[in-house]
Amino acid sequence: INKALASYNIIGFDQRGFGRSLPTHVRPECSLQTYGIGEAYENLDLTDDDSIRAYAQVFKTRNIECWKHPDFQLTSDSGKTYHFLEHSGTRQLAEDIERVRGLFGDQKLSVHGSSYGTSVFGTYATMFPANVHLMVLDGSINPVSDIVVFSEDQARSLNQRIDYFIAGCEFGDGCVVDDVSQCVRDLHDVMIANKEVVKKEFAIEKYGRPASTRRIFSDILNELSENVDKIPAVCSAA
């Protein structure tokens, strides 16, 4: 951030439904945790259609219950009624960004988006291409709003991360283990066998709060990719 501030003005604002923007999405009815996303994510498996359906069902239930909340049913001064959630999507966010840009004068934006932010700034650049200077999209997600497709992508993501880690070891020379695939399986089995300890005690020490074994496992692979000298010790312990 400090390096960026030397060359850029960093602008932030409250997205519709968040921060000081009202009505707010920050309520139990709109939280995935209310409907068991943790357990559904924990059991998500690309080879198990039931687990993908269960994961998708959490999102479907959340969307329905959030939509029904009375605070989102608004009435204008003229008496016309409308639903807030129909006016707080990605397109509206892109339009709000353009309004904010206009408040700072006729200048182009350099934007950085990660995860959902890739959809936001991809949409913004599509709608207002002349107003984008530089753009970085990191960790792109499928822009199609399809719960089943999203659920399948989530199930596929860990498998791909594992495959990438194994391929990096097999085609490189820094892992120094005879069978990295077996090492990964052993590590995963140990974590699953001790998942309650891993999800709570280990996660709280690492993140300051509980986390799923899927997230922890993926993060461990990321750290081992950056610190290959630790791989033999981890494999031996597993």
Coordinates of C-alpha atoms in Angstrom, one line a residue:
I1 CA 0.0 0.0 0.0
N2 CA 2.8 2.5 0.9
K3 CA 4.5 1.9 -2.4
A4 CA 1.3 2.4 -4.3
L5 CA 0.6 5.6 -2.4
A6 CA 3.8 7.1 -3.8
S7 CA 2.3 7.0 -7.3
Y8 CA -1.5 6.7 -6.9
N9 CA -4.4 8.0 -5.0
I10 CA -6.2 5.0 -3.5
I11 CA -10.0 5.3 -3.4
G12 CA -12.4 3.2 -1.5
F13 CA -16.1 3.5 -0.9
D14 CA -18.9 1.4 0.7
Q15 CA -20.5 -0.9 -1.8
R16 CA -24.3 -1.0 -1.8
G17 CA -25.5 -3.1 1.1
F18 CA -22.2 -2.9 3.0
G19 CA -20.4 -0.5 5.3
R20 CA -22.5 2.5 6.0
S21 CA -24.8 1.8 3.0
L22 CA -28.3 0.9 3.9
P23 CA -30.2 -1.5 3.8
T24 CA -27.4 -3.8 4.7
H25 CA -26.6 -7.3 3.5
V26 CA -24.8 -7.9 6.8
R27 CA -27.5 -9.9 8.6
P28 CA -27.9 -13.6 9.5
E29 CA -30.4 -14.2 6.8
C30 CA -27.8 -13.2 4.2
S31 CA -24.9 -15.1 5.7
L32 CA -23.8 -18.4 4.3
Q33 CA -22.6 -19.4 7.8
T34 CA -26.3 -19.4 8.9
Y35 CA -27.0 -22.3 6.5
G36 CA -24.0 -24.5 7.2
I37 CA -21.5 -23.5 4.5
G38 CA -18.6 -24.7 6.6
E39 CA -19.7 -28.3 6.7
A40 CA -20.8 -28.2 3.1
Y41 CA -17.4 -26.9 2.0
E42 CA -15.7 -29.4 4.2
N43 CA -17.4 -32.3 2.4
L44 CA -17.2 -30.9 -1.1
D45 CA -15.8 -33.5 -3.5
L46 CA -15.6 -33.2 -7.3
T47 CA -16.3 -37.0 -7.6
D48 CA -19.4 -36.9 -5.3
D49 CA -22.5 -35.3 -6.9
D50 CA -24.4 -35.3 -3.6
S51 CA -21.7 -33.1 -2.0
I52 CA -21.9 -30.7 -4.9
R53 CA -25.6 -30.5 -4.7
A54 CA -25.5 -30.0 -0.9
Y55 CA -23.0 -27.1 -1.4
A56 CA -25.2 -25.5 -4.0
Q57 CA -28.2 -25.9 -1.8
V58 CA -26.6 -23.8 0.9
F59 CA -26.3 -20.9 -1.6
K60 CA -29.8 -21.4 -2.9
T61 CA -31.3 -21.4 0.6
R62 CA -29.3 -18.3 1.5
N63 CA -30.4 -16.5 -1.6
I64 CA -34.1 -17.2 -1.0
E65 CA -34.1 -16.3 2.7
C66 CA -32.0 -13.2 2.1
W67 CA -34.4 -12.1 -0.7
K68 CA -37.4 -12.5 1.6
H69 CA -36.1 -10.1 4.3
P70 CA -38.6 -7.2 4.7
D71 CA -35.8 -4.6 4.9
F72 CA -35.1 -5.1 1.2
Q73 CA -38.7 -4.2 0.2
L74 CA -38.6 -0.5 -0.3
T75 CA -41.1 2.2 -1.2
S76 CA -40.3 5.5 -2.9
D77 CA -41.8 8.8 -2.0
S78 CA -44.1 8.4 -5.0
G79 CA -45.4 5.1 -3.6
K80 CA -43.7 2.8 -6.1
T81 CA -42.3 -0.4 -4.5
Y82 CA -39.1 -2.1 -5.5
H83 CA -36.6 -4.7 -4.2
F84 CA -33.2 -3.4 -3.1
L85 CA -31.4 -6.6 -4.2
E86 CA -32.5 -5.9 -7.8
H87 CA -30.4 -2.7 -7.7
S88 CA -27.3 -3.9 -5.9
G89 CA -25.6 -6.3 -8.3
T90 CA -22.3 -6.2 -10.1
R91 CA -23.5 -3.9 -12.9
Q92 CA -24.8 -1.3 -10.4
L93 CA -21.5 -1.5 -8.5
A94 CA -19.6 -0.8 -11.8
E95 CA -21.9 2.2 -12.4
D96 CA -21.2 3.4 -8.8
I97 CA -17.5 3.2 -9.5
E98 CA -17.9 5.3 -12.6
R99 CA -19.8 7.9 -10.5
V100 CA -17.0 8.0 -7.9
R101 CA -14.5 8.4 -10.7
G102 CA -16.4 11.4 -12.0
L103 CA -16.3 13.0 -8.6
F104 CA -12.5 13.0 -8.8
G105 CA -12.4 14.7 -12.2
D106 CA -12.0 13.4 -15.7
Q107 CA -9.1 10.9 -15.2
K108 CA -8.7 7.2 -15.9
L109 CA -8.7 4.6 -13.2
S110 CA -6.0 1.9 -12.5
V111 CA -7.9 -1.0 -10.9
H112 CA -7.0 -4.1 -9.0
G113 CA -9.6 -6.8 -8.4
S114 CA -9.3 -10.2 -6.7
S115 CA -11.9 -13.0 -6.5
Y116 CA -15.3 -11.3 -6.9
G117 CA -13.4 -8.1 -7.7
T118 CA -12.4 -9.6 -11.0
S119 CA -16.0 -9.7 -12.0
V120 CA -16.5 -6.1 -10.8
F121 CA -13.6 -4.6 -12.7
G122 CA -14.1 -6.9 -15.7
T123 CA -17.6 -5.5 -15.9
Y124 CA -16.4 -1.9 -15.3
A125 CA -13.8 -2.2 -18.1
T126 CA -16.4 -3.6 -20.4
M127 CA -18.9 -0.8 -19.7
F128 CA -16.3 2.0 -19.5
P129 CA -13.2 0.9 -21.5
A130 CA -12.1 4.5 -22.2
N131 CA -11.8 5.2 -18.5
V132 CA -9.4 2.4 -17.5
H133 CA -5.7 3.0 -17.5
L134 CA -4.3 -0.2 -16.0
M135 CA -6.1 -3.3 -14.8
V136 CA -5.0 -6.3 -12.7
L137 CA -7.4 -9.2 -12.2
D138 CA -6.1 -11.8 -9.7
G139 CA -7.9 -15.1 -8.9
S140 CA -10.5 -14.7 -11.6
I141 CA -13.9 -16.3 -10.9
N142 CA -16.5 -17.4 -13.5
P143 CA -18.7 -14.3 -14.1
V144 CA -21.7 -16.5 -14.9
S145 CA -24.2 -16.5 -12.0
D146 CA -24.9 -20.2 -11.9
I147 CA -24.9 -21.8 -8.5
V148 CA -24.2 -25.3 -9.8
V149 CA -21.4 -24.2 -12.0
F150 CA -19.9 -22.2 -9.1
S151 CA -20.2 -25.2 -6.8
E152 CA -18.4 -27.5 -9.3
D153 CA -15.7 -24.9 -9.8
Q154 CA -15.2 -24.8 -6.0
A155 CA -14.9 -28.6 -5.9
R156 CA -12.5 -28.6 -8.8
S157 CA -10.2 -25.9 -7.4
L158 CA -8.6 -27.9 -4.6
N159 CA -8.0 -30.8 -7.0
Q160 CA -6.3 -28.5 -9.4
R161 CA -4.2 -26.9 -6.6
I162 CA -3.0 -30.4 -5.6
D163 CA -2.2 -31.3 -9.2
Y164 CA -0.3 -28.1 -9.7
F165 CA 1.8 -28.7 -6.5
I166 CA 2.6 -32.3 -7.5
A167 CA 3.5 -31.3 -11.0
G168 CA 5.8 -28.5 -9.7
C169 CA 7.6 -31.1 -7.7
E170 CA 7.9 -33.8 -10.3
F171 CA 9.1 -31.4 -13.0
G172 CA 11.4 -29.5 -10.7
D173 CA 14.3 -30.7 -8.5
G174 CA 13.6 -28.9 -5.2
C175 CA 11.1 -31.2 -3.4
V176 CA 13.7 -33.9 -2.6
V177 CA 11.1 -36.6 -1.9
D178 CA 10.7 -40.0 -3.7
D179 CA 6.9 -39.9 -4.0
V180 CA 5.3 -36.5 -3.6
S181 CA 1.8 -37.8 -4.5
Q182 CA 2.0 -40.2 -1.6
C183 CA 3.2 -37.4 0.6
V184 CA 0.2 -35.2 -0.3
R185 CA -2.2 -38.1 0.4
D186 CA -0.6 -38.8 3.7
L187 CA -0.7 -35.2 4.7
H188 CA -4.4 -35.0 3.7
D189 CA -5.2 -38.2 5.6
V190 CA -3.6 -36.9 8.8
M191 CA -5.5 -33.7 8.6
I192 CA -8.8 -35.4 8.0
A193 CA -8.1 -37.9 10.9
N194 CA -7.5 -34.9 13.2
K195 CA -9.8 -32.4 11.6
E196 CA -11.4 -31.1 14.8
V197 CA -8.0 -30.2 16.2
V198 CA -6.9 -28.8 12.8
K199 CA -10.0 -26.7 12.3
K200 CA -10.0 -25.2 15.7
E201 CA -6.6 -25.2 17.6
F202 CA -4.3 -25.0 14.5
A203 CA -6.6 -22.6 12.6
I204 CA -7.0 -20.3 15.6
E205 CA -3.3 -20.1 16.1
K206 CA -2.7 -19.5 12.4
Y207 CA -5.7 -17.3 11.4
G208 CA -7.1 -16.2 14.7
R209 CA -10.4 -18.1 14.1
P210 CA -11.6 -21.6 13.0
A211 CA -11.2 -22.6 9.4
S212 CA -12.0 -25.5 7.2
T213 CA -9.4 -28.3 6.6
R214 CA -9.7 -27.6 2.9
R215 CA -8.6 -24.0 3.3
I216 CA -5.8 -25.0 5.7
F217 CA -4.6 -27.8 3.4
S218 CA -4.5 -25.5 0.4
D219 CA -2.6 -22.9 2.4
I220 CA -0.1 -25.5 3.5
L221 CA 0.5 -26.5 -0.1
N222 CA 1.0 -22.8 -1.0
E223 CA 3.6 -22.4 1.8
L224 CA 5.4 -25.6 0.8
S225 CA 5.6 -24.3 -2.8
E226 CA 7.4 -21.2 -1.5
N227 CA 9.5 -23.1 1.0
V228 CA 10.5 -26.4 -0.7
D229 CA 13.2 -27.1 1.8
K230 CA 10.4 -27.9 4.3
I231 CA 8.7 -30.5 2.2
P232 CA 10.9 -33.5 3.3
A233 CA 10.2 -32.8 7.0
V234 CA 6.5 -32.3 6.4
C235 CA 6.3 -35.5 4.4
S236 CA 8.2 -37.4 7.0
A237 CA 5.9 -36.2 9.8
A238 CA 2.8 -37.1 7.8

